């Protein structure tokens, strides 16, 4: 009787040990399938692969697809629209890239324009030849942008000082807040494409589809683009003609 009791206990212990080993092996197998890496690419075992979709399994890098159509293939913009977009690309730069710098102006590098503190911020007086003062500047901007979009472009957040205009009028003169940023050298303008979102007689929405290299490939002949970006553009038909109501710089 005593021997039977001992044998029963031993058999029960062996059964528990077998169950524990099975659970451990299963857990270990799951861990290996999820956390093995080679060259930063997850290696997924056959057992784990069944639970993954194709999007979850990393594949070899391939360049982004070409979306939209080339400029010569666009059939939803008129010559007037193209001229406006070309002008807009020029006119948006003094707001987005470098304030106080205008194309075809005689600004000299190293010039030191007069400064004035206005509303707690330092502004520089515009001393170029393109504009005689604020009115010239403002009226010229409204030949390209809607009034509302001009206000959006001109308003910037200056931290503790809150929002303030980049360009202002002071005694009729044009003053501006100095500031600039670099362009994106990975942008490949020769690959630009266009994608219509919607259009009618009063409004056209389109995407400028832009392509970018990896920073390591800049200057490399034959390099394939690494990423794409959709830059929204909105044109509105105003009483004064077509104007830009939204434009996103590609660089």
PDB file of C-alpha atoms in Angstrom:
ATOM      1  CA  UNK A   1       0.000   0.000   0.000  1.00  0.00           C
ATOM      2  CA  UNK A   2       2.815   2.288   0.953  1.00  0.00           C
ATOM      3  CA  UNK A   3       4.665   1.453  -2.302  1.00  0.00           C
ATOM      4  CA  UNK A   4       1.566   2.241  -4.376  1.00  0.00           C
ATOM      5  CA  UNK A   5       1.241   5.626  -2.682  1.00  0.00           C
ATOM      6  CA  UNK A   6       4.887   6.473  -3.420  1.00  0.00           C
ATOM      7  CA  UNK A   7       4.521   5.407  -7.058  1.00  0.00           C
ATOM      8  CA  UNK A   8       1.398   7.551  -7.412  1.00  0.00           C
ATOM      9  CA  UNK A   9       3.213  10.620  -6.059  1.00  0.00           C
ATOM     10  CA  UNK A  10       6.176  10.028  -8.393  1.00  0.00           C
ATOM     11  CA  UNK A  11       3.921   9.664 -11.439  1.00  0.00           C
ATOM     12  CA  UNK A  12       2.069  12.871 -10.516  1.00  0.00           C
ATOM     13  CA  UNK A  13       5.383  14.746 -10.160  1.00  0.00           C
ATOM     14  CA  UNK A  14       6.581  13.532 -13.563  1.00  0.00           C
ATOM     15  CA  UNK A  15       3.306  14.658 -15.128  1.00  0.00           C
ATOM     16  CA  UNK A  16       3.670  18.164 -13.656  1.00  0.00           C
ATOM     17  CA  UNK A  17       7.275  18.380 -14.865  1.00  0.00           C
ATOM     18  CA  UNK A  18       6.235  17.420 -18.404  1.00  0.00           C
ATOM     19  CA  UNK A  19       3.496  20.089 -18.445  1.00  0.00           C
ATOM     20  CA  UNK A  20       5.910  22.776 -17.210  1.00  0.00           C
ATOM     21  CA  UNK A  21       8.526  21.862 -19.840  1.00  0.00           C
ATOM     22  CA  UNK A  22       5.903  21.986 -22.596  1.00  0.00           C
ATOM     23  CA  UNK A  23       4.708  25.452 -21.492  1.00  0.00           C
ATOM     24  CA  UNK A  24       8.284  26.710 -21.264  1.00  0.00           C
ATOM     25  CA  UNK A  25       9.138  25.403 -24.730  1.00  0.00           C
ATOM     26  CA  UNK A  26       6.045  27.065 -26.194  1.00  0.00           C
ATOM     27  CA  UNK A  27       6.840  30.393 -24.512  1.00  0.00           C
ATOM     28  CA  UNK A  28      10.468  30.191 -25.612  1.00  0.00           C
ATOM     29  CA  UNK A  29       9.420  29.465 -29.189  1.00  0.00           C
ATOM     30  CA  UNK A  30       7.170  32.550 -29.201  1.00  0.00           C
ATOM     31  CA  UNK A  31       9.974  34.721 -27.816  1.00  0.00           C
ATOM     32  CA  UNK A  32      12.432  33.559 -30.456  1.00  0.00           C
ATOM     33  CA  UNK A  33       9.995  34.124 -33.308  1.00  0.00           C
ATOM     34  CA  UNK A  34       9.240  37.700 -32.197  1.00  0.00           C
ATOM     35  CA  UNK A  35      12.626  38.980 -31.041  1.00  0.00           C
ATOM     36  CA  UNK A  36      15.346  37.493 -33.262  1.00  0.00           C
ATOM     37  CA  UNK A  37      17.004  40.158 -35.431  1.00  0.00           C
ATOM     38  CA  UNK A  38      19.568  40.195 -38.220  1.00  0.00           C
ATOM     39  CA  UNK A  39      20.832  43.529 -39.541  1.00  0.00           C
ATOM     40  CA  UNK A  40      17.873  45.225 -37.765  1.00  0.00           C
ATOM     41  CA  UNK A  41      15.333  43.183 -39.779  1.00  0.00           C
ATOM     42  CA  UNK A  42      13.015  40.954 -37.711  1.00  0.00           C
ATOM     43  CA  UNK A  43      13.279  37.269 -38.520  1.00  0.00           C
ATOM     44  CA  UNK A  44       9.835  35.704 -38.276  1.00  0.00           C
ATOM     45  CA  UNK A  45       9.640  31.928 -37.838  1.00  0.00           C
ATOM     46  CA  UNK A  46       7.193  29.789 -39.805  1.00  0.00           C
ATOM     47  CA  UNK A  47       4.947  29.369 -36.760  1.00  0.00           C
ATOM     48  CA  UNK A  48       4.696  33.113 -36.178  1.00  0.00           C
ATOM     49  CA  UNK A  49       4.413  33.974 -39.872  1.00  0.00           C
ATOM     50  CA  UNK A  50       0.936  32.486 -40.073  1.00  0.00           C
ATOM     51  CA  UNK A  51      -0.370  35.160 -37.673  1.00  0.00           C
ATOM     52  CA  UNK A  52       1.204  38.111 -39.565  1.00  0.00           C
ATOM     53  CA  UNK A  53      -0.141  39.983 -42.575  1.00  0.00           C
ATOM     54  CA  UNK A  54       2.131  40.731 -45.513  1.00  0.00           C
ATOM     55  CA  UNK A  55       2.332  44.389 -44.435  1.00  0.00           C
ATOM     56  CA  UNK A  56       3.914  43.395 -41.138  1.00  0.00           C
ATOM     57  CA  UNK A  57       6.774  41.473 -42.746  1.00  0.00           C
ATOM     58  CA  UNK A  58       9.553  43.830 -43.804  1.00  0.00           C
ATOM     59  CA  UNK A  59      10.557  43.384 -47.440  1.00  0.00           C
ATOM     60  CA  UNK A  60      13.579  44.542 -49.386  1.00  0.00           C
ATOM     61  CA  UNK A  61      13.649  48.339 -49.948  1.00  0.00           C
ATOM     62  CA  UNK A  62      12.059  49.553 -53.162  1.00  0.00           C
ATOM     63  CA  UNK A  63      11.702  53.150 -54.442  1.00  0.00           C
ATOM     64  CA  UNK A  64       8.318  54.860 -53.972  1.00  0.00           C
ATOM     65  CA  UNK A  65       5.856  54.624 -56.837  1.00  0.00           C
ATOM     66  CA  UNK A  66       5.383  57.503 -59.247  1.00  0.00           C
ATOM     67  CA  UNK A  67       2.037  59.120 -58.418  1.00  0.00           C
ATOM     68  CA  UNK A  68       0.038  61.553 -60.530  1.00  0.00           C
ATOM     69  CA  UNK A  69       1.162  62.956 -63.879  1.00  0.00           C
ATOM     70  CA  UNK A  70       4.001  65.098 -65.163  1.00  0.00           C
ATOM     71  CA  UNK A  71       3.556  68.805 -65.893  1.00  0.00           C
ATOM     72  CA  UNK A  72       3.187  68.190 -69.623  1.00  0.00           C
ATOM     73  CA  UNK A  73       0.427  65.652 -68.948  1.00  0.00           C
ATOM     74  CA  UNK A  74      -1.653  67.936 -66.698  1.00  0.00           C
ATOM     75  CA  UNK A  75      -5.009  68.789 -68.304  1.00  0.00           C
ATOM     76  CA  UNK A  76      -6.701  70.551 -65.387  1.00  0.00           C
ATOM     77  CA  UNK A  77      -4.606  73.758 -65.256  1.00  0.00           C
ATOM     78  CA  UNK A  78      -4.618  76.627 -67.747  1.00  0.00           C
ATOM     79  CA  UNK A  79      -1.619  78.792 -68.732  1.00  0.00           C
ATOM     80  CA  UNK A  80      -3.005  81.391 -66.291  1.00  0.00           C
ATOM     81  CA  UNK A  81      -2.896  78.848 -63.472  1.00  0.00           C
ATOM     82  CA  UNK A  82       0.651  77.811 -64.301  1.00  0.00           C
ATOM     83  CA  UNK A  83       1.820  81.424 -64.358  1.00  0.00           C
ATOM     84  CA  UNK A  84       0.205  81.967 -60.958  1.00  0.00           C
ATOM     85  CA  UNK A  85       1.875  78.880 -59.485  1.00  0.00           C
ATOM     86  CA  UNK A  86       5.266  79.952 -60.791  1.00  0.00           C
ATOM     87  CA  UNK A  87       4.817  83.393 -59.283  1.00  0.00           C
ATOM     88  CA  UNK A  88       3.550  81.894 -56.030  1.00  0.00           C
ATOM     89  CA  UNK A  89       6.669  79.746 -55.678  1.00  0.00           C
ATOM     90  CA  UNK A  90       8.708  82.944 -55.837  1.00  0.00           C
ATOM     91  CA  UNK A  91       6.466  85.048 -53.610  1.00  0.00           C
ATOM     92  CA  UNK A  92       6.134  82.506 -50.802  1.00  0.00           C
ATOM     93  CA  UNK A  93       9.880  82.346 -50.193  1.00  0.00           C
ATOM     94  CA  UNK A  94      10.127  85.644 -48.253  1.00  0.00           C
ATOM     95  CA  UNK A  95       7.622  84.145 -45.797  1.00  0.00           C
ATOM     96  CA  UNK A  96       8.878  80.562 -45.586  1.00  0.00           C
ATOM     97  CA  UNK A  97      12.603  80.718 -46.373  1.00  0.00           C
ATOM     98  CA  UNK A  98      14.173  84.107 -45.776  1.00  0.00           C
ATOM     99  CA  UNK A  99      12.266  87.218 -44.736  1.00  0.00           C
ATOM    100  CA  UNK A 100      13.222  90.533 -46.294  1.00  0.00           C
ATOM    101  CA  UNK A 101      14.748  88.886 -49.389  1.00  0.00           C
ATOM    102  CA  UNK A 102      12.834  89.343 -52.645  1.00  0.00           C
ATOM    103  CA  UNK A 103      13.703  88.046 -56.096  1.00  0.00           C
ATOM    104  CA  UNK A 104      15.112  90.600 -58.543  1.00  0.00           C
ATOM    105  CA  UNK A 105      15.841  93.031 -55.714  1.00  0.00           C
ATOM    106  CA  UNK A 106      19.157  94.825 -55.246  1.00  0.00           C
ATOM    107  CA  UNK A 107      19.708  93.638 -51.687  1.00  0.00           C
ATOM    108  CA  UNK A 108      23.424  93.519 -50.942  1.00  0.00           C
ATOM    109  CA  UNK A 109      24.890  90.764 -48.789  1.00  0.00           C
ATOM    110  CA  UNK A 110      26.143  92.165 -45.496  1.00  0.00           C
ATOM    111  CA  UNK A 111      23.866  95.209 -45.573  1.00  0.00           C
ATOM    112  CA  UNK A 112      22.783  96.462 -42.173  1.00  0.00           C
ATOM    113  CA  UNK A 113      19.278  97.982 -42.460  1.00  0.00           C
ATOM    114  CA  UNK A 114      17.956 100.226 -39.678  1.00  0.00           C
ATOM    115  CA  UNK A 115      16.295  98.431 -36.768  1.00  0.00           C
ATOM    116  CA  UNK A 116      13.369  99.413 -34.586  1.00  0.00           C
ATOM    117  CA  UNK A 117      11.676  97.797 -31.607  1.00  0.00           C
ATOM    118  CA  UNK A 118       7.943  97.535 -32.283  1.00  0.00           C
ATOM    119  CA  UNK A 119       5.589  95.830 -29.822  1.00  0.00           C
ATOM    120  CA  UNK A 120       8.549  94.285 -28.029  1.00  0.00           C
ATOM    121  CA  UNK A 121      10.083  92.772 -31.167  1.00  0.00           C
ATOM    122  CA  UNK A 122      12.993  93.938 -33.299  1.00  0.00           C
ATOM    123  CA  UNK A 123      12.059  94.783 -36.886  1.00  0.00           C
ATOM    124  CA  UNK A 124      14.320  95.772 -39.783  1.00  0.00           C
ATOM    125  CA  UNK A 125      13.396  98.525 -42.192  1.00  0.00           C
ATOM    126  CA  UNK A 126      13.173  97.342 -45.783  1.00  0.00           C
ATOM    127  CA  UNK A 127      15.696  99.328 -47.839  1.00  0.00           C
ATOM    128  CA  UNK A 128      15.511  97.539 -51.190  1.00  0.00           C
ATOM    129  CA  UNK A 129      14.279  98.997 -54.462  1.00  0.00           C
ATOM    130  CA  UNK A 130      11.433  96.625 -55.263  1.00  0.00           C
ATOM    131  CA  UNK A 131       8.899  98.246 -52.925  1.00  0.00           C
ATOM    132  CA  UNK A 132       8.546 101.891 -51.962  1.00  0.00           C
ATOM    133  CA  UNK A 133       6.746 101.000 -48.749  1.00  0.00           C
ATOM    134  CA  UNK A 134       4.074  98.859 -47.135  1.00  0.00           C
ATOM    135  CA  UNK A 135       1.323  99.647 -49.652  1.00  0.00           C
ATOM    136  CA  UNK A 136       3.461  98.561 -52.622  1.00  0.00           C
ATOM    137  CA  UNK A 137       4.373  95.334 -50.862  1.00  0.00           C
ATOM    138  CA  UNK A 138       0.843  94.539 -49.710  1.00  0.00           C
ATOM    139  CA  UNK A 139      -0.803  95.248 -53.063  1.00  0.00           C
ATOM    140  CA  UNK A 140       1.793  93.154 -54.871  1.00  0.00           C
ATOM    141  CA  UNK A 141       1.216  90.190 -52.542  1.00  0.00           C
ATOM    142  CA  UNK A 142      -2.520  90.332 -53.226  1.00  0.00           C
ATOM    143  CA  UNK A 143      -1.865  89.811 -56.943  1.00  0.00           C
ATOM    144  CA  UNK A 144      -0.774  86.281 -55.984  1.00  0.00           C
ATOM    145  CA  UNK A 145      -2.390  85.304 -52.668  1.00  0.00           C
ATOM    146  CA  UNK A 146      -5.895  85.662 -51.310  1.00  0.00           C
ATOM    147  CA  UNK A 147      -6.095  88.239 -48.532  1.00  0.00           C
ATOM    148  CA  UNK A 148      -6.822  85.529 -45.963  1.00  0.00           C
ATOM    149  CA  UNK A 149      -3.891  83.400 -47.018  1.00  0.00           C
ATOM    150  CA  UNK A 150      -1.566  86.406 -47.005  1.00  0.00           C
ATOM    151  CA  UNK A 151      -2.543  86.983 -43.375  1.00  0.00           C
ATOM    152  CA  UNK A 152      -1.799  83.336 -42.555  1.00  0.00           C
ATOM    153  CA  UNK A 153       1.602  83.479 -44.225  1.00  0.00           C
ATOM    154  CA  UNK A 154       2.473  86.743 -42.519  1.00  0.00           C
ATOM    155  CA  UNK A 155       1.556  85.597 -38.998  1.00  0.00           C
ATOM    156  CA  UNK A 156       4.216  83.740 -37.014  1.00  0.00           C
ATOM    157  CA  UNK A 157       4.454  82.467 -33.444  1.00  0.00           C
ATOM    158  CA  UNK A 158       7.235  84.171 -31.465  1.00  0.00           C
ATOM    159  CA  UNK A 159       6.993  82.193 -28.260  1.00  0.00           C
ATOM    160  CA  UNK A 160       6.626  84.376 -25.179  1.00  0.00           C
ATOM    161  CA  UNK A 161       5.722  87.338 -27.384  1.00  0.00           C
ATOM    162  CA  UNK A 162       2.845  85.397 -28.936  1.00  0.00           C
ATOM    163  CA  UNK A 163       1.908  85.703 -32.575  1.00  0.00           C
ATOM    164  CA  UNK A 164       3.133  88.655 -34.599  1.00  0.00           C
ATOM    165  CA  UNK A 165       3.331  89.653 -38.252  1.00  0.00           C
ATOM    166  CA  UNK A 166       6.582  89.107 -40.124  1.00  0.00           C
ATOM    167  CA  UNK A 167       5.954  92.200 -42.272  1.00  0.00           C
ATOM    168  CA  UNK A 168       4.349  95.347 -40.868  1.00  0.00           C
ATOM    169  CA  UNK A 169       3.723  98.966 -41.760  1.00  0.00           C
ATOM    170  CA  UNK A 170       5.341 101.685 -39.642  1.00  0.00           C
ATOM    171  CA  UNK A 171       4.696 105.263 -40.771  1.00  0.00           C
ATOM    172  CA  UNK A 172       3.985 103.841 -44.222  1.00  0.00           C
ATOM    173  CA  UNK A 173       7.370 102.136 -44.459  1.00  0.00           C
ATOM    174  CA  UNK A 174       7.825  98.376 -44.781  1.00  0.00           C
ATOM    175  CA  UNK A 175       9.446  96.648 -41.814  1.00  0.00           C
ATOM    176  CA  UNK A 176      10.132  92.941 -41.381  1.00  0.00           C
ATOM    177  CA  UNK A 177      11.238  90.438 -38.773  1.00  0.00           C
ATOM    178  CA  UNK A 178      14.560  88.914 -39.754  1.00  0.00           C
ATOM    179  CA  UNK A 179      14.621  85.132 -40.070  1.00  0.00           C
ATOM    180  CA  UNK A 180      15.609  82.367 -42.448  1.00  0.00           C
ATOM    181  CA  UNK A 181      15.965  78.630 -42.788  1.00  0.00           C
ATOM    182  CA  UNK A 182      17.825  76.347 -45.140  1.00  0.00           C
ATOM    183  CA  UNK A 183      16.246  74.527 -48.065  1.00  0.00           C
ATOM    184  CA  UNK A 184      15.975  70.734 -48.290  1.00  0.00           C
ATOM    185  CA  UNK A 185      18.862  69.395 -50.429  1.00  0.00           C
ATOM    186  CA  UNK A 186      17.225  65.959 -50.787  1.00  0.00           C
ATOM    187  CA  UNK A 187      14.330  67.389 -52.831  1.00  0.00           C
ATOM    188  CA  UNK A 188      14.368  66.279 -56.489  1.00  0.00           C
ATOM    189  CA  UNK A 189      12.435  68.924 -58.425  1.00  0.00           C
ATOM    190  CA  UNK A 190      12.932  67.089 -61.735  1.00  0.00           C
ATOM    191  CA  UNK A 191      10.590  64.347 -60.465  1.00  0.00           C
ATOM    192  CA  UNK A 192       7.667  66.651 -59.600  1.00  0.00           C
ATOM    193  CA  UNK A 193       4.243  65.286 -60.480  1.00  0.00           C
ATOM    194  CA  UNK A 194       0.694  66.590 -60.101  1.00  0.00           C
ATOM    195  CA  UNK A 195      -2.461  65.023 -58.732  1.00  0.00           C
ATOM    196  CA  UNK A 196      -5.934  66.570 -59.024  1.00  0.00           C
ATOM    197  CA  UNK A 197      -8.022  66.479 -55.843  1.00  0.00           C
ATOM    198  CA  UNK A 198     -11.091  68.392 -57.036  1.00  0.00           C
ATOM    199  CA  UNK A 199     -11.896  71.258 -59.381  1.00  0.00           C
ATOM    200  CA  UNK A 200     -14.699  73.570 -60.439  1.00  0.00           C
ATOM    201  CA  UNK A 201     -15.026  77.090 -61.836  1.00  0.00           C
ATOM    202  CA  UNK A 202     -14.315  78.693 -58.457  1.00  0.00           C
ATOM    203  CA  UNK A 203     -11.787  76.423 -56.788  1.00  0.00           C
ATOM    204  CA  UNK A 204      -9.046  73.973 -57.728  1.00  0.00           C
ATOM    205  CA  UNK A 205      -7.349  71.664 -55.247  1.00  0.00           C
ATOM    206  CA  UNK A 206      -4.322  69.683 -56.314  1.00  0.00           C
ATOM    207  CA  UNK A 207      -1.284  67.989 -54.842  1.00  0.00           C
ATOM    208  CA  UNK A 208       2.239  68.653 -55.952  1.00  0.00           C
ATOM    209  CA  UNK A 209       3.773  65.198 -55.487  1.00  0.00           C
ATOM    210  CA  UNK A 210       7.452  65.576 -54.614  1.00  0.00           C
ATOM    211  CA  UNK A 211      10.281  63.064 -54.256  1.00  0.00           C
ATOM    212  CA  UNK A 212      13.261  63.042 -51.909  1.00  0.00           C
ATOM    213  CA  UNK A 213      16.567  61.204 -51.759  1.00  0.00           C
ATOM    214  CA  UNK A 214      18.121  59.723 -48.674  1.00  0.00           C
ATOM    215  CA  UNK A 215      20.532  62.322 -47.192  1.00  0.00           C
ATOM    216  CA  UNK A 216      23.356  59.840 -47.872  1.00  0.00           C
ATOM    217  CA  UNK A 217      22.498  59.806 -51.600  1.00  0.00           C
ATOM    218  CA  UNK A 218      22.576  63.572 -52.213  1.00  0.00           C
ATOM    219  CA  UNK A 219      24.978  64.228 -55.077  1.00  0.00           C
ATOM    220  CA  UNK A 220      25.030  60.574 -56.152  1.00  0.00           C
ATOM    221  CA  UNK A 221      24.292  59.981 -59.840  1.00  0.00           C
ATOM    222  CA  UNK A 222      21.375  57.653 -60.513  1.00  0.00           C
ATOM    223  CA  UNK A 223      20.193  57.548 -56.899  1.00  0.00           C
ATOM    224  CA  UNK A 224      16.580  56.484 -56.428  1.00  0.00           C
ATOM    225  CA  UNK A 225      14.201  58.595 -54.279  1.00  0.00           C
ATOM    226  CA  UNK A 226      13.578  57.339 -50.768  1.00  0.00           C
ATOM    227  CA  UNK A 227      10.307  59.095 -49.921  1.00  0.00           C
ATOM    228  CA  UNK A 228       7.467  61.188 -51.317  1.00  0.00           C
ATOM    229  CA  UNK A 229       5.374  64.061 -50.044  1.00  0.00           C
ATOM    230  CA  UNK A 230       2.042  65.498 -51.123  1.00  0.00           C
ATOM    231  CA  UNK A 231       2.131  69.314 -51.055  1.00  0.00           C
ATOM    232  CA  UNK A 232      -1.401  70.716 -51.116  1.00  0.00           C
ATOM    233  CA  UNK A 233      -2.158  73.668 -53.386  1.00  0.00           C
ATOM    234  CA  UNK A 234      -5.503  75.484 -53.478  1.00  0.00           C
ATOM    235  CA  UNK A 235      -6.435  78.054 -56.123  1.00  0.00           C
ATOM    236  CA  UNK A 236      -9.506  80.267 -55.751  1.00  0.00           C
ATOM    237  CA  UNK A 237     -11.259  82.357 -58.368  1.00  0.00           C
ATOM    238  CA  UNK A 238     -11.746  85.793 -56.760  1.00  0.00           C
ATOM    239  CA  UNK A 239     -13.306  88.978 -58.207  1.00  0.00           C
ATOM    240  CA  UNK A 240      -9.728  90.014 -59.069  1.00  0.00           C
ATOM    241  CA  UNK A 241      -8.882  86.721 -60.759  1.00  0.00           C
ATOM    242  CA  UNK A 242      -7.306  83.454 -59.660  1.00  0.00           C
ATOM    243  CA  UNK A 243      -5.319  83.582 -56.436  1.00  0.00           C
ATOM    244  CA  UNK A 244      -3.449  81.088 -54.278  1.00  0.00           C
ATOM    245  CA  UNK A 245      -5.330  80.163 -51.097  1.00  0.00           C
ATOM    246  CA  UNK A 246      -2.865  77.484 -49.994  1.00  0.00           C
ATOM    247  CA  UNK A 247       0.621  76.463 -51.031  1.00  0.00           C
ATOM    248  CA  UNK A 248       3.049  74.088 -49.368  1.00  0.00           C
ATOM    249  CA  UNK A 249       6.744  74.435 -50.124  1.00  0.00           C
ATOM    250  CA  UNK A 250       8.403  71.240 -51.269  1.00  0.00           C
ATOM    251  CA  UNK A 251      11.812  72.169 -49.856  1.00  0.00           C
TER     252      UNK A 251
END
